[in-house]
mmCIF file of C-alpha atoms in Angstrom:
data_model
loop_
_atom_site.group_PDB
_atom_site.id
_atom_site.type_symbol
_atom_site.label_atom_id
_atom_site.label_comp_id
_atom_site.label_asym_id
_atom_site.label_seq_id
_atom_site.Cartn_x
_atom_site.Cartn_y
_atom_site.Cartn_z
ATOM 1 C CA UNK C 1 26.731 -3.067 -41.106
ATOM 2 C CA UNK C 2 23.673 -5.206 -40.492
ATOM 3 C CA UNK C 3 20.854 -4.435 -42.490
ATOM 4 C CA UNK C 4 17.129 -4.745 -41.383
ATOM 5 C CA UNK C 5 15.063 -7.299 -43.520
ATOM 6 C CA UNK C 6 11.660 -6.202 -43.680
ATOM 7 C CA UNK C 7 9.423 -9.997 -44.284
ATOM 8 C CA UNK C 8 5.886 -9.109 -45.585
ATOM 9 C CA UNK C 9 3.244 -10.406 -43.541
ATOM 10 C CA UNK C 10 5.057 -10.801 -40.418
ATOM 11 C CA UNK C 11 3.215 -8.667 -37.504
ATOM 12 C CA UNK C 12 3.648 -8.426 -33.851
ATOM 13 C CA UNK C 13 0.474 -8.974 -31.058
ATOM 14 C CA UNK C 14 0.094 -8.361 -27.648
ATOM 15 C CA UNK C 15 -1.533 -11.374 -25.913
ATOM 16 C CA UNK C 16 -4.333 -10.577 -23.761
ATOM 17 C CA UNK C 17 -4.201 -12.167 -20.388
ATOM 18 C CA UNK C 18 -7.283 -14.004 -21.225
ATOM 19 C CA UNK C 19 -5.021 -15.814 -24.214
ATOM 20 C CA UNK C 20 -2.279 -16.797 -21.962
ATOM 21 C CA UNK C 21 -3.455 -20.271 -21.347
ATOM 22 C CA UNK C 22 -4.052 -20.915 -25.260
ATOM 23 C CA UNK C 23 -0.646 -19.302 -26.216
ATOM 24 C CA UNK C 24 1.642 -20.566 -23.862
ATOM 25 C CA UNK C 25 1.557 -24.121 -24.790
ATOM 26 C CA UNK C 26 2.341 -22.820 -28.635
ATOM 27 C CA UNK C 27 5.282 -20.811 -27.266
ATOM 28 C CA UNK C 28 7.035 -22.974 -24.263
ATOM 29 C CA UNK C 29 9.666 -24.001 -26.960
ATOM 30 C CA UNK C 30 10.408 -20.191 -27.583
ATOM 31 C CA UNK C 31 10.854 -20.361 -24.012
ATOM 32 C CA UNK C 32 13.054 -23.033 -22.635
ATOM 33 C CA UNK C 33 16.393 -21.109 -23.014
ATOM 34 C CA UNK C 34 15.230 -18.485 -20.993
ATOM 35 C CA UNK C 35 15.733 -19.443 -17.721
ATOM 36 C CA UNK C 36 19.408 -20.076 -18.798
ATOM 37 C CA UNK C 37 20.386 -16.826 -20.688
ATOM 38 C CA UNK C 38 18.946 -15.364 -17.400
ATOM 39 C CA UNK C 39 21.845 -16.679 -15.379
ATOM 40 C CA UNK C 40 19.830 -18.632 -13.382
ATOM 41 C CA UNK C 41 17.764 -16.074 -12.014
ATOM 42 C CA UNK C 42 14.377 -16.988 -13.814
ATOM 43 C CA UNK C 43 12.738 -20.172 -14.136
ATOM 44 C CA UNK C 44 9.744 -21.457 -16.814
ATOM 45 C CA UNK C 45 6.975 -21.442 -14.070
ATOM 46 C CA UNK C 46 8.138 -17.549 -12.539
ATOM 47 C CA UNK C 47 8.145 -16.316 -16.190
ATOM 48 C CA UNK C 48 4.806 -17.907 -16.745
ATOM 49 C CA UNK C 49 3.048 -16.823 -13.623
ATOM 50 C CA UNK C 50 4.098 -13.285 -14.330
ATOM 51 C CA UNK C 51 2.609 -13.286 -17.876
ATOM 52 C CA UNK C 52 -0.672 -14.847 -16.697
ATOM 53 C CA UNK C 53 -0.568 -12.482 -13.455
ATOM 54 C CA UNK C 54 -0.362 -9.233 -16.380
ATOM 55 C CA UNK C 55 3.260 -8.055 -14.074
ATOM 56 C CA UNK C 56 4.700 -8.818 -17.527
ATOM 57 C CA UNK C 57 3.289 -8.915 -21.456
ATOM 58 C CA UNK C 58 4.086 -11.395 -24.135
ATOM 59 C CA UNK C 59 4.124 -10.284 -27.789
ATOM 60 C CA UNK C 60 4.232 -12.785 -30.560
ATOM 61 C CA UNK C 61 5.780 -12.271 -34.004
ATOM 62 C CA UNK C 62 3.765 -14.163 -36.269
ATOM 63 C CA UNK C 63 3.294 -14.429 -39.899
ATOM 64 C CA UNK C 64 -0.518 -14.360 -41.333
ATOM 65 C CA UNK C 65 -0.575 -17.224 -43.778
ATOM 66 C CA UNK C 66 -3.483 -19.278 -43.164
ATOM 67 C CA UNK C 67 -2.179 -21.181 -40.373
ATOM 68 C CA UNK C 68 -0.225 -18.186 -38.253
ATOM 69 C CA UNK C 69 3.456 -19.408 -36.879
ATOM 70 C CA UNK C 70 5.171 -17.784 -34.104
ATOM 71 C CA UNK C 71 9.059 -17.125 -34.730
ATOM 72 C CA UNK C 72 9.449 -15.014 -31.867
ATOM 73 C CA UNK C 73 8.392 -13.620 -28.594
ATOM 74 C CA UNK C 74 9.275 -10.439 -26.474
ATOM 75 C CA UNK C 75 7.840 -10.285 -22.734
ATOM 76 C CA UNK C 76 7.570 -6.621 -21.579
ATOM 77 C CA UNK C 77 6.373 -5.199 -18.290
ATOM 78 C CA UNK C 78 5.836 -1.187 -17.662
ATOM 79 C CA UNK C 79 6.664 0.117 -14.425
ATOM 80 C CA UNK C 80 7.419 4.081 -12.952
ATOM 81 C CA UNK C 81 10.615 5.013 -11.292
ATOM 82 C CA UNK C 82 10.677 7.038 -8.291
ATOM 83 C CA UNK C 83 11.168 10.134 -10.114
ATOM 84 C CA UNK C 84 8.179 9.364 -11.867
ATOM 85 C CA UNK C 85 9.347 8.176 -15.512
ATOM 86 C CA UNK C 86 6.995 5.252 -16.860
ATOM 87 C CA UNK C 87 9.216 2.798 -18.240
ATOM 88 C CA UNK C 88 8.490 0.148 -20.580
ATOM 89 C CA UNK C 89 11.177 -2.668 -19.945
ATOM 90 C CA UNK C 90 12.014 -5.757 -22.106
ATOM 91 C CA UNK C 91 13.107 -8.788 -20.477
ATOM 92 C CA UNK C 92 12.915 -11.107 -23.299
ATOM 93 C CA UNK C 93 13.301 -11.233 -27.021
ATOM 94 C CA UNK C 94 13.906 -14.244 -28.579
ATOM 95 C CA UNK C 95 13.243 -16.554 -31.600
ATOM 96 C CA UNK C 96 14.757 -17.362 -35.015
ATOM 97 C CA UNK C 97 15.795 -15.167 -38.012
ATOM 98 C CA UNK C 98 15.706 -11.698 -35.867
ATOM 99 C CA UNK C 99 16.746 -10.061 -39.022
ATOM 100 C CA UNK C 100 13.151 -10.841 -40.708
ATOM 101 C CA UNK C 101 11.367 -9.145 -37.351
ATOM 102 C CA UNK C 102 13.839 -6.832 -35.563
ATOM 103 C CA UNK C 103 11.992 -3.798 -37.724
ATOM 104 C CA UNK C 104 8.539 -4.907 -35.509
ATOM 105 C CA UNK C 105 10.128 -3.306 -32.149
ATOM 106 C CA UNK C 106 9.203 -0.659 -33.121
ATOM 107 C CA UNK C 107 5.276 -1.812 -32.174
ATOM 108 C CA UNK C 108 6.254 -2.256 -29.249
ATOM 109 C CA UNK C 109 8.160 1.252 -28.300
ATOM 110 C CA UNK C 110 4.571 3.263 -30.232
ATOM 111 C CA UNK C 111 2.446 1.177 -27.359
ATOM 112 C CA UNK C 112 4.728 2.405 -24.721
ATOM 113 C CA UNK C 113 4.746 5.660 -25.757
ATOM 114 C CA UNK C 114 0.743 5.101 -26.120
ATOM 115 C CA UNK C 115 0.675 4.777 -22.698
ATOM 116 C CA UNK C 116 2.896 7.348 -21.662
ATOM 117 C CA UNK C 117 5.956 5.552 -21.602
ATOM 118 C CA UNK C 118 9.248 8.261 -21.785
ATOM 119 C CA UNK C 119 11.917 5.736 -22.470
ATOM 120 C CA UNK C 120 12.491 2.014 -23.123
ATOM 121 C CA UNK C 121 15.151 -0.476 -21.862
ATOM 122 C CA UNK C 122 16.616 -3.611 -21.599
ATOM 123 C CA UNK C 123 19.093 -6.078 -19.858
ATOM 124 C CA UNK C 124 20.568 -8.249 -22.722
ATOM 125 C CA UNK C 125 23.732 -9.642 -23.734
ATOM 126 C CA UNK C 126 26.275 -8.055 -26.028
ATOM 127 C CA UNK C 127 25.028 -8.922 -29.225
ATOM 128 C CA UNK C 128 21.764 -7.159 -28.821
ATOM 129 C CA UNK C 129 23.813 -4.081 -28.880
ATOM 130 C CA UNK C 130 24.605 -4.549 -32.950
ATOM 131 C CA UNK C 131 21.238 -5.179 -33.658
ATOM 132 C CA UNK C 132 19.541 -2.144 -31.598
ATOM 133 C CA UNK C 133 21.582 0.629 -32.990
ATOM 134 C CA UNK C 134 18.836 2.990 -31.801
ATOM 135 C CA UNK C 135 19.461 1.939 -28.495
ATOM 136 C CA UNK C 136 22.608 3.335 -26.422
ATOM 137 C CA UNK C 137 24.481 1.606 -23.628
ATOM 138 C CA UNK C 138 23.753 3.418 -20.720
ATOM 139 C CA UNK C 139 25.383 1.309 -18.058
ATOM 140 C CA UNK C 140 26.885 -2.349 -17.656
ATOM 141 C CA UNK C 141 25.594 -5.177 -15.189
ATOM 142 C CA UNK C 142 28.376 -6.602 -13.414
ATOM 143 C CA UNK C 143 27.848 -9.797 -12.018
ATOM 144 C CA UNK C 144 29.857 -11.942 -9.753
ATOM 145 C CA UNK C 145 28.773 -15.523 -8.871
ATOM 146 C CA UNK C 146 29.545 -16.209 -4.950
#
């Protein structure tokens, strides 16, 4: 069993739109993978313009020592399904030693239920599944490349 290691004076942010253009050049190396654990189907500039556009959110897990460092990132976005269930979804999380910052998640599912928010998902690959154990499989994405 994994266990959760809790790092004093780590915290997680949301980053106002208005920050986007000051954070992103800190982050891009946080970044650069994503576009290829998506399969293809994002690139740097789409995830970018959807931060700065507010379709999606970027968090930051940072610790406070006098010069703050980010370890890791999570980009969110919140949409309603046709039945009408807000949804918070989480596209990316990513960055080094999850074990230290995995516990700060939780952040982000109180803000989504803040806003209403009845359940929260995400697309990610298998081993997300160990370290979420709050989180059930609900379906599989199947993909086949043509």
């Amino acid at each position: 069993m994994t266990e959760t290691i809790e790092r004093p004076g780590l915290t997680i942010e949301l980053v106002p739109v208005d920050a986007l253009a000051q954070v992103l050049p800190v982050v891009e190396h946080l970044m650069r993978d994503l576009p290829e654990r998506s399969g293809g189907a994002w690139t740097l500039p789409g995830i970018q313009e959807r931060l700065v556009n507010g379709v999606w959110q970027l968090w930051c897990v940072h610790d406070q020592a006098p010069q703050p460092t980010v370890m890791a990132i999570v980009g969110t976005s919140v949409w309603t399904t046709m039945s009408g269930i807000k949804t918070c979804s989480i596209h990316f999380c990513t960055g080094d030693n999850s074990k230290d910052w995995m516990h700060l998640l939780a952040v982000i599912e109180q803000a989504a239920r803040n806003i209403g928010a009845k359940r929260i998902e995400t697309v990610a690959r298998k081993g997300w599944a160990r370290k979420l154990k709050d989180y059930r499989t609900t379906h599989l994405v199947l993909e086949k490349a043509l």
